[in-house]
Backbone atoms as SQL, in Angstrom:
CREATE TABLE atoms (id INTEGER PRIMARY KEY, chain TEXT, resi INTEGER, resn TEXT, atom TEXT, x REAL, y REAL, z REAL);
INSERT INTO atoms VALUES
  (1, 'A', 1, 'UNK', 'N', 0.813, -1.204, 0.000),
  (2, 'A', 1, 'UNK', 'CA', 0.000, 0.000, 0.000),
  (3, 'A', 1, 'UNK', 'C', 0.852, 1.261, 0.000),
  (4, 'A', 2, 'UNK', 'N', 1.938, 1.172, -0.747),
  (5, 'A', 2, 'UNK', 'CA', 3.115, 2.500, -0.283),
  (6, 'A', 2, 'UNK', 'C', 2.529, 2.995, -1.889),
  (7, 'A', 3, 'UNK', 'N', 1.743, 4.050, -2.096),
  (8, 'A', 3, 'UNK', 'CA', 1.155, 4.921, -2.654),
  (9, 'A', 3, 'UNK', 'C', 1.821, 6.705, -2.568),
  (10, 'A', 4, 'UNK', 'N', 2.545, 7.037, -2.934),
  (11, 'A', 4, 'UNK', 'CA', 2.514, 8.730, -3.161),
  (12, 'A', 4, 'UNK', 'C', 1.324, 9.568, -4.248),
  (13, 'A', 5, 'UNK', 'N', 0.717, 8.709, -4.382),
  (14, 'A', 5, 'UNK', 'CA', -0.480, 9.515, -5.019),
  (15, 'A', 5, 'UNK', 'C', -1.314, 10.669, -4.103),
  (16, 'A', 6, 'UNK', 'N', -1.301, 12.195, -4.133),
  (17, 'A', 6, 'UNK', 'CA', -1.539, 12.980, -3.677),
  (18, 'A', 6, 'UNK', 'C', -2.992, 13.508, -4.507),
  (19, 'A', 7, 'UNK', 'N', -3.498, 12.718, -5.473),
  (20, 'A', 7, 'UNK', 'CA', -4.771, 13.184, -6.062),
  (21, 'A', 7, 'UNK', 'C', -6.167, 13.159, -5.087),
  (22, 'A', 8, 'UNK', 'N', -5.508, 12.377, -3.849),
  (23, 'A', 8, 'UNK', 'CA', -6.517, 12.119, -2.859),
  (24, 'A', 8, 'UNK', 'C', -6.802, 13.409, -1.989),
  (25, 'A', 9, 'UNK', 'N', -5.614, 14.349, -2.078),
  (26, 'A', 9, 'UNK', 'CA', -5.756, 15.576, -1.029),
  (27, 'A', 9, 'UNK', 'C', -5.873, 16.658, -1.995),
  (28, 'A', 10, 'UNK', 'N', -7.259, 17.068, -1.788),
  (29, 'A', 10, 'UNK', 'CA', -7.010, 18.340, -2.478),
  (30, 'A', 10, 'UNK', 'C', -7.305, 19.523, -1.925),
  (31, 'A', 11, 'UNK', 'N', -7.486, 19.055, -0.148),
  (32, 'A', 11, 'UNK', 'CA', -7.559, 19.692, 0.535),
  (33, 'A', 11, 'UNK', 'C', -6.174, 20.453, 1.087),
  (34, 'A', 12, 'UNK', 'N', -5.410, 21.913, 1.585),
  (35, 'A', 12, 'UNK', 'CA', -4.223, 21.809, 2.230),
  (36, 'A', 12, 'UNK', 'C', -4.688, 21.665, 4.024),
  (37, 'A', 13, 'UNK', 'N', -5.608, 21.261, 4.186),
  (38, 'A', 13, 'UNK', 'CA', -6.074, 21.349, 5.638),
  (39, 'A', 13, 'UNK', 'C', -6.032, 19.672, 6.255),
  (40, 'A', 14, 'UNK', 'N', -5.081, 19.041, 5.927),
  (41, 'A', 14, 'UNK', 'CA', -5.250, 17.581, 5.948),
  (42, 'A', 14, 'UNK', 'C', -4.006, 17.042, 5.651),
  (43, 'A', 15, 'UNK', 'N', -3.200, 15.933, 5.744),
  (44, 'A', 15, 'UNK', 'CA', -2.182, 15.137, 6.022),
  (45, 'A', 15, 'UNK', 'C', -2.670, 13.642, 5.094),
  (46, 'A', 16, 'UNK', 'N', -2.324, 12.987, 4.296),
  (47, 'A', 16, 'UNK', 'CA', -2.685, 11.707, 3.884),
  (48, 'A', 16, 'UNK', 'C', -1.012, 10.976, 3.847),
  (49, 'A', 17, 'UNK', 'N', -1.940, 9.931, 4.127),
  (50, 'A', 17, 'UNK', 'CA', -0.803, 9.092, 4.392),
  (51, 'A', 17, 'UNK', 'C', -0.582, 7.936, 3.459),
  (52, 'A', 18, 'UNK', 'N', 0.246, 6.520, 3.290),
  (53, 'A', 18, 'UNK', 'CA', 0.262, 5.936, 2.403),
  (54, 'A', 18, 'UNK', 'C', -0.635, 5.151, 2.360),
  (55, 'A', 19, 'UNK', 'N', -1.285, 4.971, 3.437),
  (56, 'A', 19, 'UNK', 'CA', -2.291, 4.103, 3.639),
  (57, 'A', 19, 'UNK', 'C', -3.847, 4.565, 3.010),
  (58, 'A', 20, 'UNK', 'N', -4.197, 6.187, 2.682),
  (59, 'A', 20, 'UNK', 'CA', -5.151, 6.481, 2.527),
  (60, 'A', 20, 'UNK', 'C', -5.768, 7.604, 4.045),
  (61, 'A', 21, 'UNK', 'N', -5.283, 7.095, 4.782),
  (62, 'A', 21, 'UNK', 'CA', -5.994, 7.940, 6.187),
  (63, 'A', 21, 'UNK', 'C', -5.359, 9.525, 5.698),
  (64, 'A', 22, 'UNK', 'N', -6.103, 10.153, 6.895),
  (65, 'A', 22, 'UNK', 'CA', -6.165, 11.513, 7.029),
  (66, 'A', 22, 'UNK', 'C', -5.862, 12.312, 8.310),
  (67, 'A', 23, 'UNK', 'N', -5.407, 13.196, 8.399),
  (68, 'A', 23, 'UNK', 'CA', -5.103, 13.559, 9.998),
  (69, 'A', 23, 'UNK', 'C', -5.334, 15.420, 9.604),
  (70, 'A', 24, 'UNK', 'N', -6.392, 15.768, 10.170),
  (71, 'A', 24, 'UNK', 'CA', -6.296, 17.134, 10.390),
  (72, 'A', 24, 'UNK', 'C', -5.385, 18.412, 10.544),
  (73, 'A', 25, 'UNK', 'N', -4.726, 19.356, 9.999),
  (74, 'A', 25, 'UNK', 'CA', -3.878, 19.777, 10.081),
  (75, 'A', 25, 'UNK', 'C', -3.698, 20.235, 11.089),
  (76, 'A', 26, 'UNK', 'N', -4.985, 21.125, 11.947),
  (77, 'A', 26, 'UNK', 'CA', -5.571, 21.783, 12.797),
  (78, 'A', 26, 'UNK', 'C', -5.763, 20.926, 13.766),
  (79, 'A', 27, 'UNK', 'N', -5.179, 20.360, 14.610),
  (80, 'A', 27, 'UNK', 'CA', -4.679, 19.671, 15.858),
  (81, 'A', 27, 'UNK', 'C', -5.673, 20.608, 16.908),
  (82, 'A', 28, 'UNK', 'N', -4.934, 21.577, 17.008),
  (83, 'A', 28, 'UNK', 'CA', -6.584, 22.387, 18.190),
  (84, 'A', 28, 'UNK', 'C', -7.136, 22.262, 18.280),
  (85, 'A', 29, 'UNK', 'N', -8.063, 22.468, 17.273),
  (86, 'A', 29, 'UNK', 'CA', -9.524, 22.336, 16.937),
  (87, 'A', 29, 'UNK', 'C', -9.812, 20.964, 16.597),
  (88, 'A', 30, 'UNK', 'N', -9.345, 19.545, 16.313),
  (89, 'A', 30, 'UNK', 'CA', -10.020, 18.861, 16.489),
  (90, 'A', 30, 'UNK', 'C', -9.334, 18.172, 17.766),
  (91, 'A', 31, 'UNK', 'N', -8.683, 19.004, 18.333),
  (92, 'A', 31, 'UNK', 'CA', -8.579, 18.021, 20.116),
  (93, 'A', 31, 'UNK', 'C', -9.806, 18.966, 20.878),
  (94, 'A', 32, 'UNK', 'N', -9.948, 20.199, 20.097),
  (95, 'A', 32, 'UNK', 'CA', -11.177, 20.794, 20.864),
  (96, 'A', 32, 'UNK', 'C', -12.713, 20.006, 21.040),
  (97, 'A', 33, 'UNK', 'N', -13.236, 19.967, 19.734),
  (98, 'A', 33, 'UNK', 'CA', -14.110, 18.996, 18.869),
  (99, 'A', 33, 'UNK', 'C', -14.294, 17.907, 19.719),
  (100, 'A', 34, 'UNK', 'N', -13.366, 17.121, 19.650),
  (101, 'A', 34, 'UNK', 'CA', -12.958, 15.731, 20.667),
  (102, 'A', 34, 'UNK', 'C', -13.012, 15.570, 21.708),
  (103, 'A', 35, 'UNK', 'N', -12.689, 17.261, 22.009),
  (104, 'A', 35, 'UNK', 'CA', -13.069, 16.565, 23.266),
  (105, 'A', 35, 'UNK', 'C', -11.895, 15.775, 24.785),
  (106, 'A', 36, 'UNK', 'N', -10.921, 15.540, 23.859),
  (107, 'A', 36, 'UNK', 'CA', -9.309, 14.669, 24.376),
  (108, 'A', 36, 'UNK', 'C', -8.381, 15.883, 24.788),
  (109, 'A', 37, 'UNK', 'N', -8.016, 15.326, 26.281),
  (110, 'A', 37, 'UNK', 'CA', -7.135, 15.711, 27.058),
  (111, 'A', 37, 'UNK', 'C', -5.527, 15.949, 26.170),
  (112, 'A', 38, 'UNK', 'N', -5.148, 16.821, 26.087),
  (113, 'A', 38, 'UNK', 'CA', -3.830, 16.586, 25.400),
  (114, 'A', 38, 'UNK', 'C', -2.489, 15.744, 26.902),
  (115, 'A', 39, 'UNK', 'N', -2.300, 14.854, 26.007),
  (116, 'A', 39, 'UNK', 'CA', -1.106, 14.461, 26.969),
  (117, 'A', 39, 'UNK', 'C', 0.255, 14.008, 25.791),
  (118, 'A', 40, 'UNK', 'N', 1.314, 13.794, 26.794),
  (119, 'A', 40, 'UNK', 'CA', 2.564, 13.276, 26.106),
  (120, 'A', 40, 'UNK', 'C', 2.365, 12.216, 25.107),
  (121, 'A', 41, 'UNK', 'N', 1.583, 11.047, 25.452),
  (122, 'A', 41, 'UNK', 'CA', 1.412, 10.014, 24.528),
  (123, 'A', 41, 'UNK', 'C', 0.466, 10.689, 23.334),
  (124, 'A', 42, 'UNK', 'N', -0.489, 11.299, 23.562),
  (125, 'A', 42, 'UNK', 'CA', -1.278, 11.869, 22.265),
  (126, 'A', 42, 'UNK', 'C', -0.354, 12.512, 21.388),
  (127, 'A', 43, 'UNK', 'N', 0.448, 13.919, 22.194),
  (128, 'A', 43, 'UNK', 'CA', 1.247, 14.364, 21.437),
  (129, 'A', 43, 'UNK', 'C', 2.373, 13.738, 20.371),
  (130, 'A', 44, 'UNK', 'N', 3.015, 11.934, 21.207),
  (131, 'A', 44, 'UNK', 'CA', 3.866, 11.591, 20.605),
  (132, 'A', 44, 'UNK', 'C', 3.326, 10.774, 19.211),
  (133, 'A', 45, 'UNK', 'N', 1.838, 10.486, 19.468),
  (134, 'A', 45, 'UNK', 'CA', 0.591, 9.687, 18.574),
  (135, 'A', 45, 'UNK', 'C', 0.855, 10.309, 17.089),
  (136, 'A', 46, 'UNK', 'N', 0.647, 11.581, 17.276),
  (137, 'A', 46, 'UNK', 'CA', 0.462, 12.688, 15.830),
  (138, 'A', 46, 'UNK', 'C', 1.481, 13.122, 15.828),
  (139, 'A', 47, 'UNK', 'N', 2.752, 13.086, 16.348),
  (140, 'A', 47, 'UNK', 'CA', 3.979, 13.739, 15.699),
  (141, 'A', 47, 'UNK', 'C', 4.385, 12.218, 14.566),
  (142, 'A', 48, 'UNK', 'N', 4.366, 10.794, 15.672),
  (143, 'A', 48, 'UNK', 'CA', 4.432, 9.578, 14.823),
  (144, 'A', 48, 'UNK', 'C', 3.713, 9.595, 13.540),
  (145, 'A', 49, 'UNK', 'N', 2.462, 9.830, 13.594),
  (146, 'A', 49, 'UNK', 'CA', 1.737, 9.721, 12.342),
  (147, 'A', 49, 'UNK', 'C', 2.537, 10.880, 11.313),
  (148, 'A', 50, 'UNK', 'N', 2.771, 11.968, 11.459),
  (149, 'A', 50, 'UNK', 'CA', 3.504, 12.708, 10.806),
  (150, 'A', 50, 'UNK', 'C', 4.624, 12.542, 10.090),
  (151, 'A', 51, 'UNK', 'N', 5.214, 11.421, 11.123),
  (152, 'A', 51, 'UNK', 'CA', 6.766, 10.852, 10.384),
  (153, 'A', 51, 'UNK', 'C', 6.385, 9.910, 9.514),
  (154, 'A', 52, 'UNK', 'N', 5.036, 9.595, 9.086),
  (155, 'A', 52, 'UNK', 'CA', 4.767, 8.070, 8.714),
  (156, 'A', 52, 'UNK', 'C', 4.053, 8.589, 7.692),
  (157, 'A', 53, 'UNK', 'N', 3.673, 9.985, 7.399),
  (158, 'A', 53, 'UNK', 'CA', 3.135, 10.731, 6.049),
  (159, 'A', 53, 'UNK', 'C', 3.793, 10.054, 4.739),
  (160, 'A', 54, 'UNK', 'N', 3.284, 10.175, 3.645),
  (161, 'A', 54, 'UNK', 'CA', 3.944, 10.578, 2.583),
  (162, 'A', 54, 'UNK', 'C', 3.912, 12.033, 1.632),
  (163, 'A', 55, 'UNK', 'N', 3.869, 12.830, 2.470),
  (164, 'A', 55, 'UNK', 'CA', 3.584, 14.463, 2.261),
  (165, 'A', 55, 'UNK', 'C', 5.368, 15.102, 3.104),
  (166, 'A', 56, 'UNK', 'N', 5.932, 14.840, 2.822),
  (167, 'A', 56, 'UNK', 'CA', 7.387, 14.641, 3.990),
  (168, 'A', 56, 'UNK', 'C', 7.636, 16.510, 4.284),
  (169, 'A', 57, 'UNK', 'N', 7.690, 17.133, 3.339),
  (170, 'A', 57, 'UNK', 'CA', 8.170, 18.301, 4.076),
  (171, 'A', 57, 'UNK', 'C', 6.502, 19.218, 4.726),
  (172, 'A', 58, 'UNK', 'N', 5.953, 18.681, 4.296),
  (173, 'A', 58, 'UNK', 'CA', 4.247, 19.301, 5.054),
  (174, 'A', 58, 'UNK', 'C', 4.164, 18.478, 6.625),
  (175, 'A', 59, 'UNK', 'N', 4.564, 16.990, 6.404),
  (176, 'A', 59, 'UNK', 'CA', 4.347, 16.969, 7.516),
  (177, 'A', 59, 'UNK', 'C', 5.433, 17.122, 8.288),
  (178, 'A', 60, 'UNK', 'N', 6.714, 17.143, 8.285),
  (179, 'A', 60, 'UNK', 'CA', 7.711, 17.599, 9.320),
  (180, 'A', 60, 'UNK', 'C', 7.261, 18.641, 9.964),
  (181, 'A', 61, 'UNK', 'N', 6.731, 19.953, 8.894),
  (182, 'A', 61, 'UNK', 'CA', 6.641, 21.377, 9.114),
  (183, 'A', 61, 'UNK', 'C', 5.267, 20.943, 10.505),
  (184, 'A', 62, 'UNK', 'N', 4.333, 20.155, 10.140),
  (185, 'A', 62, 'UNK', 'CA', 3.368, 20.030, 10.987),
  (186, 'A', 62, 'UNK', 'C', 3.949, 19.402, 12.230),
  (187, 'A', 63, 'UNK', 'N', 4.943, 18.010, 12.176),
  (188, 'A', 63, 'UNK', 'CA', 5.125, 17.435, 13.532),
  (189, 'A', 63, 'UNK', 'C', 5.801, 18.816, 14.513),
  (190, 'A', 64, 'UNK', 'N', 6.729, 19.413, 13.903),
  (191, 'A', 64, 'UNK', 'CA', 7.168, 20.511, 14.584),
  (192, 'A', 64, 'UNK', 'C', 6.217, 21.944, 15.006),
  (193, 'A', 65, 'UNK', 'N', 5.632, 21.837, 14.510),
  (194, 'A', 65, 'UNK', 'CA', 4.341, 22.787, 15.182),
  (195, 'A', 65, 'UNK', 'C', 3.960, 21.932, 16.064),
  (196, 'A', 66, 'UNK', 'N', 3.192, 21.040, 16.285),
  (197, 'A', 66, 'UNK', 'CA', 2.519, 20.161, 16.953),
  (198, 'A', 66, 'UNK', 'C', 3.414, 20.182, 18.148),
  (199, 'A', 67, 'UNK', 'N', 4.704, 19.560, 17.826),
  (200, 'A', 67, 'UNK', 'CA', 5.732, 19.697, 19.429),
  (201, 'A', 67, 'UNK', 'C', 5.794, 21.239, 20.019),
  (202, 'A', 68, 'UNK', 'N', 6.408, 21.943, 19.159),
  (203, 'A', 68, 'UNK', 'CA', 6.461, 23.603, 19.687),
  (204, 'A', 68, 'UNK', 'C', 4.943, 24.071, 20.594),
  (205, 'A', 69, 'UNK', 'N', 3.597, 23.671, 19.655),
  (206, 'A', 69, 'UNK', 'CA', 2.724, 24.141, 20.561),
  (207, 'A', 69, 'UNK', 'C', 2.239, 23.644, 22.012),
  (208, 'A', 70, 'UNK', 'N', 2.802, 22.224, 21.924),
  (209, 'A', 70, 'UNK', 'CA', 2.153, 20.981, 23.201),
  (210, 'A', 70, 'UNK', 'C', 3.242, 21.898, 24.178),
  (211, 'A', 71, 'UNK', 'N', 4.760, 22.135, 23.591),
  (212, 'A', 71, 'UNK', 'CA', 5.718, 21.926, 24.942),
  (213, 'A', 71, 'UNK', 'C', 5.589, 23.361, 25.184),
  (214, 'A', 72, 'UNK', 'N', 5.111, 23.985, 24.964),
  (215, 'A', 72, 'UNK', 'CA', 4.973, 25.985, 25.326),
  (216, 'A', 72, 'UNK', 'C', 3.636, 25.959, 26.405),
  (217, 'A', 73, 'UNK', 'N', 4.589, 26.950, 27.498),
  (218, 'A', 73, 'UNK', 'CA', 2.940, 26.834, 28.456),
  (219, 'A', 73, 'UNK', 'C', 2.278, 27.924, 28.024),
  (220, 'A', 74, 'UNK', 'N', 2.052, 28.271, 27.148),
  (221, 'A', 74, 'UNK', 'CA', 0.914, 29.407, 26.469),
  (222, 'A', 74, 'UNK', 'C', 0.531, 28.974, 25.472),
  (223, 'A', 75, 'UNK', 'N', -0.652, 29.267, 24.999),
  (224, 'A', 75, 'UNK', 'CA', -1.313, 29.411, 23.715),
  (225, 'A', 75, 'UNK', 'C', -0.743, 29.777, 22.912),
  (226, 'A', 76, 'UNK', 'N', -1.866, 29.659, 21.517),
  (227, 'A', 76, 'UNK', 'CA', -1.073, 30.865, 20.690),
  (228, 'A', 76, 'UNK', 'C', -1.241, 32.703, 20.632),
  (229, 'A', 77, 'UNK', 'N', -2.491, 32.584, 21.288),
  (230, 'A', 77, 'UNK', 'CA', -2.987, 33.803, 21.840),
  (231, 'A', 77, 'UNK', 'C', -2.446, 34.289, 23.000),
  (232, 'A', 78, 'UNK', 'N', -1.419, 34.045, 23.255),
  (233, 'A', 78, 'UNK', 'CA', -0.241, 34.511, 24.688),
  (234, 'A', 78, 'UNK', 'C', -0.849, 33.943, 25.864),
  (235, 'A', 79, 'UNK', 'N', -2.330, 33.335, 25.994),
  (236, 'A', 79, 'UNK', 'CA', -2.544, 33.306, 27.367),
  (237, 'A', 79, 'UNK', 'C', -2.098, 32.001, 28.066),
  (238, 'A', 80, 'UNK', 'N', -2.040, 31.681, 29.474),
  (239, 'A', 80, 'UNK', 'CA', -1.374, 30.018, 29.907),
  (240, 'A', 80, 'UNK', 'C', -2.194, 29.420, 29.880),
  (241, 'A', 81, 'UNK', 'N', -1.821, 28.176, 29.159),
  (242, 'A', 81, 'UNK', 'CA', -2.697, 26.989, 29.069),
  (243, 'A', 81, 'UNK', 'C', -3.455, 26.736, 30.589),
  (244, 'A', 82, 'UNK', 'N', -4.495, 25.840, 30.742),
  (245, 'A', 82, 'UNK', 'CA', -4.493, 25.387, 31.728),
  (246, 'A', 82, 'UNK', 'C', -3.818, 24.173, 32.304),
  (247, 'A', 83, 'UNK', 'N', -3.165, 23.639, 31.473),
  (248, 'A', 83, 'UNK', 'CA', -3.080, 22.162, 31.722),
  (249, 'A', 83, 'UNK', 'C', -1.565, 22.349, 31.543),
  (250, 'A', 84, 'UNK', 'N', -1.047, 23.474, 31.262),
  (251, 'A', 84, 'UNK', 'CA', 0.640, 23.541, 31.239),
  (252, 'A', 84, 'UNK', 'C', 1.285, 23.053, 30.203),
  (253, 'A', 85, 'UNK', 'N', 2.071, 22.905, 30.082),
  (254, 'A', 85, 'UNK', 'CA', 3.085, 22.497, 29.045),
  (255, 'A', 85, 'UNK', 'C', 3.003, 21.207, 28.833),
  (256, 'A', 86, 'UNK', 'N', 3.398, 20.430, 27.959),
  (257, 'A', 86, 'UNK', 'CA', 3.546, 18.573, 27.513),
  (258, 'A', 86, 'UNK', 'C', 5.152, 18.685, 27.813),
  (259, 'A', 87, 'UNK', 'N', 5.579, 17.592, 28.732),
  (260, 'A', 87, 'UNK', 'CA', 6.957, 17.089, 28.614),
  (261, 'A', 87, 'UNK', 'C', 7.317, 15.970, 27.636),
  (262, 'A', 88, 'UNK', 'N', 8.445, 16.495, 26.616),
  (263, 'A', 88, 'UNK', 'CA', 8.365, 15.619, 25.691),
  (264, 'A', 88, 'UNK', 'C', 9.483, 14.647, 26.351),
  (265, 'A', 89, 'UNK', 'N', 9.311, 13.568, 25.877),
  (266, 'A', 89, 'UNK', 'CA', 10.357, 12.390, 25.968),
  (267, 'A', 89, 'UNK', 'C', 11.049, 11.675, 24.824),
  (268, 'A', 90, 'UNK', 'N', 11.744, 10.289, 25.121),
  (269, 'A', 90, 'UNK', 'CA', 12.393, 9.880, 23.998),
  (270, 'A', 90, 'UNK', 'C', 11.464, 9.508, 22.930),
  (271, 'A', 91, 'UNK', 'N', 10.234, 9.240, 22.805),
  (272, 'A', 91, 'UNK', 'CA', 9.730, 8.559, 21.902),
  (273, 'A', 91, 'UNK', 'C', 9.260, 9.850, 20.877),
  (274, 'A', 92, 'UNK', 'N', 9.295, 10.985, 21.658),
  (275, 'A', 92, 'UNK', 'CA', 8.503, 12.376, 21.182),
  (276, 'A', 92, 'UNK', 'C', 10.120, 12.679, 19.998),
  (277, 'A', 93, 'UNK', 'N', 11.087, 12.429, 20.793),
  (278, 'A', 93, 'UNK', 'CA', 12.334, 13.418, 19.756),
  (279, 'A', 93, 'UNK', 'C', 12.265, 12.231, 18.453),
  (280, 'A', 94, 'UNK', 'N', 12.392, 10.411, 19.341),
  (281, 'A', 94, 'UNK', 'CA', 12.363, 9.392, 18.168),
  (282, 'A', 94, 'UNK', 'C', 11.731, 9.998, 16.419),
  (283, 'A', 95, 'UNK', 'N', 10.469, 10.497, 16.781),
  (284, 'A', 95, 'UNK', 'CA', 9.616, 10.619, 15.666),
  (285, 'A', 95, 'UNK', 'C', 9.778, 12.002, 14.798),
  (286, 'A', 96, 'UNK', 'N', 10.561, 12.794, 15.918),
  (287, 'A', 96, 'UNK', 'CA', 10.795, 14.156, 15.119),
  (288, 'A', 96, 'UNK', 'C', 11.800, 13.860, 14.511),
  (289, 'A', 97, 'UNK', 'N', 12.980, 13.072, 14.993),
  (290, 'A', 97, 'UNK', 'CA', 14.095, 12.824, 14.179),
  (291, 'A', 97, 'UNK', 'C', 13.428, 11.910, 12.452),
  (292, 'A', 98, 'UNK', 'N', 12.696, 10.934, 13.014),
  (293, 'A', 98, 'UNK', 'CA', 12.229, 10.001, 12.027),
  (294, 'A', 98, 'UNK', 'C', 11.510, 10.949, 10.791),
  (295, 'A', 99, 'UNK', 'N', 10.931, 11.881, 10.838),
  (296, 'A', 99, 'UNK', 'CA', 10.365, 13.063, 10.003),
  (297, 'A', 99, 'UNK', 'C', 11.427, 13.777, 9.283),
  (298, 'A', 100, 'UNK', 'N', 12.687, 14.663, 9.882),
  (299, 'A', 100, 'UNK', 'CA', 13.861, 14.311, 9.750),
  (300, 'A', 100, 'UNK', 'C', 14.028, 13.346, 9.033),
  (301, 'A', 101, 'UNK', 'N', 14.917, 12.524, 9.144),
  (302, 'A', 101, 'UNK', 'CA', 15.368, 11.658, 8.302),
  (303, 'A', 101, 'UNK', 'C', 14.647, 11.310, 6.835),
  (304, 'A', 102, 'UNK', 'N', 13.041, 11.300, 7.157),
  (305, 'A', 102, 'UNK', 'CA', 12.459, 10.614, 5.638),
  (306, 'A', 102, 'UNK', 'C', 12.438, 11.932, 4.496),
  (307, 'A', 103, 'UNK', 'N', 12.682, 13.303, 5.730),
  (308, 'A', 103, 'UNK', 'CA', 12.755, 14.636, 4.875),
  (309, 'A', 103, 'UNK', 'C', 14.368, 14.879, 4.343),
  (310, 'A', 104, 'UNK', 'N', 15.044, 14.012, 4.074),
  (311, 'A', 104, 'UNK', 'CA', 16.493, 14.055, 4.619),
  (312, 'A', 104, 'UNK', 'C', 16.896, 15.494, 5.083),
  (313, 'A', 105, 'UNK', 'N', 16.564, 16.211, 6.034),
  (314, 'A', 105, 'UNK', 'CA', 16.731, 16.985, 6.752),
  (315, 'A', 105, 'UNK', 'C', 17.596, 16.408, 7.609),
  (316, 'A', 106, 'UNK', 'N', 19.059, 16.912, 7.634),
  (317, 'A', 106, 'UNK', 'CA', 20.480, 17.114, 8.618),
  (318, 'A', 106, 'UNK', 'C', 20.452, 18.332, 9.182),
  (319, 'A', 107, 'UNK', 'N', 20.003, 19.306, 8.909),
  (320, 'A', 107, 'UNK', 'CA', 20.364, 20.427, 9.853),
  (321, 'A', 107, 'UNK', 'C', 19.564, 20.297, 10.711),
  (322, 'A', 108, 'UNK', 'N', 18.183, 20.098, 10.393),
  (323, 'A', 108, 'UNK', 'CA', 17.274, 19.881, 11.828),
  (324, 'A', 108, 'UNK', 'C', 17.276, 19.079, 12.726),
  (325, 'A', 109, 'UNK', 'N', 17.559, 17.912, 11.990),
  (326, 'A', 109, 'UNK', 'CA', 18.021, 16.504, 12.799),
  (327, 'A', 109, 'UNK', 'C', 19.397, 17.286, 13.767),
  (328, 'A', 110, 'UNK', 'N', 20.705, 17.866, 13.793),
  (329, 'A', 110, 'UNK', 'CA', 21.472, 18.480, 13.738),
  (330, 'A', 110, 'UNK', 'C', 21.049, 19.186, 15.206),
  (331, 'A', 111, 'UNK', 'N', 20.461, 19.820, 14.939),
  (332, 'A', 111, 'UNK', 'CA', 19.563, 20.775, 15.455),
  (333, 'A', 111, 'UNK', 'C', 18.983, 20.194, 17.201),
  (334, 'A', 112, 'UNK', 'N', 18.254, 19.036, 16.539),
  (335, 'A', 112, 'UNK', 'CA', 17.506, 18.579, 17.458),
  (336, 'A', 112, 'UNK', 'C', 18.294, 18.449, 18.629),
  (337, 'A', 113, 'UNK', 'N', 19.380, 17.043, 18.190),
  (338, 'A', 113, 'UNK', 'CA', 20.005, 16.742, 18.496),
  (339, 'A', 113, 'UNK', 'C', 20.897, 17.671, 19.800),
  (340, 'A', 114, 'UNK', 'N', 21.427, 18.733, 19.202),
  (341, 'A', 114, 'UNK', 'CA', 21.800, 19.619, 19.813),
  (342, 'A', 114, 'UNK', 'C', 20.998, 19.937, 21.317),
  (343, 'A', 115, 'UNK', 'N', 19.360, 20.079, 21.040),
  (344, 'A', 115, 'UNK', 'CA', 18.314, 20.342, 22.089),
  (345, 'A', 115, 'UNK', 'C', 18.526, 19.292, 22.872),
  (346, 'A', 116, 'UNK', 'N', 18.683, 17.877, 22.410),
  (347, 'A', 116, 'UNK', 'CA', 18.676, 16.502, 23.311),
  (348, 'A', 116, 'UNK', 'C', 19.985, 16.961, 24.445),
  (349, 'A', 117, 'UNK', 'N', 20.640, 17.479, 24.087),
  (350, 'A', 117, 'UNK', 'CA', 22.100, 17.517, 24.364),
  (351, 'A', 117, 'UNK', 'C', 22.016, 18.840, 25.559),
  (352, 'A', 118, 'UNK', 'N', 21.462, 19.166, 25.715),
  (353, 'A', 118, 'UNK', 'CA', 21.055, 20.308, 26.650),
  (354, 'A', 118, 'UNK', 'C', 21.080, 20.156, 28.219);
């Protein structure tokens, strides 16, 4: 089922993958919708699915929003979350690197790396 056929999205508000699925670009609003608690494992859920796109530099650009907004204790509207910041862990950098890599992105990988190293 390893498909790069992109005739399926002709939406830019959406993520497809090789499989056919779909993942919302807009993470907010459908964890709003939903209803779902954001936690570390959710967060590490949709950065994974991101690395597992076949859309590679859309979805890097997305897994890295997705981390930047979980691990910031504010919104995007400056105000503090209630629920605070997401602590990311190894499985969270695993998948950003893995996005990385399928983007052959070295400087970010590079990059990351550097943050691990902190």
């Amino acid at each position: 089922n390893n498909s790069n056929n992109n005739s399926n999205n002709n939406s830019n508000n959406k993520i497809t993958f090789d499989n056919g699925l779909q993942l919302p670009l807009s993470l907010s609003s459908f964890l709003r919708k939903s209803k779902l608690r954001p936690t570390t494992r959710l967060m590490n859920s949709a950065i994974d699915a991101c690395s597992r796109s076949n859309q590679h530099p859309l979805a890097q650009t997305t897994a890295f929003r997705i981390y930047e907004r979980a691990c910031s204790p504010l919104n995007p509207d400056g105000t503090k979350k209630p629920g605070g910041a997401l602590s990311p862990n190894v499985f969270t950098f695993g998948s950003l690197l893995a996005c990385c890599a399928r983007n052959g992105d070295v400087d970010t990988s590079l990059a990351l790396l550097e943050v691990l190293e902190e």
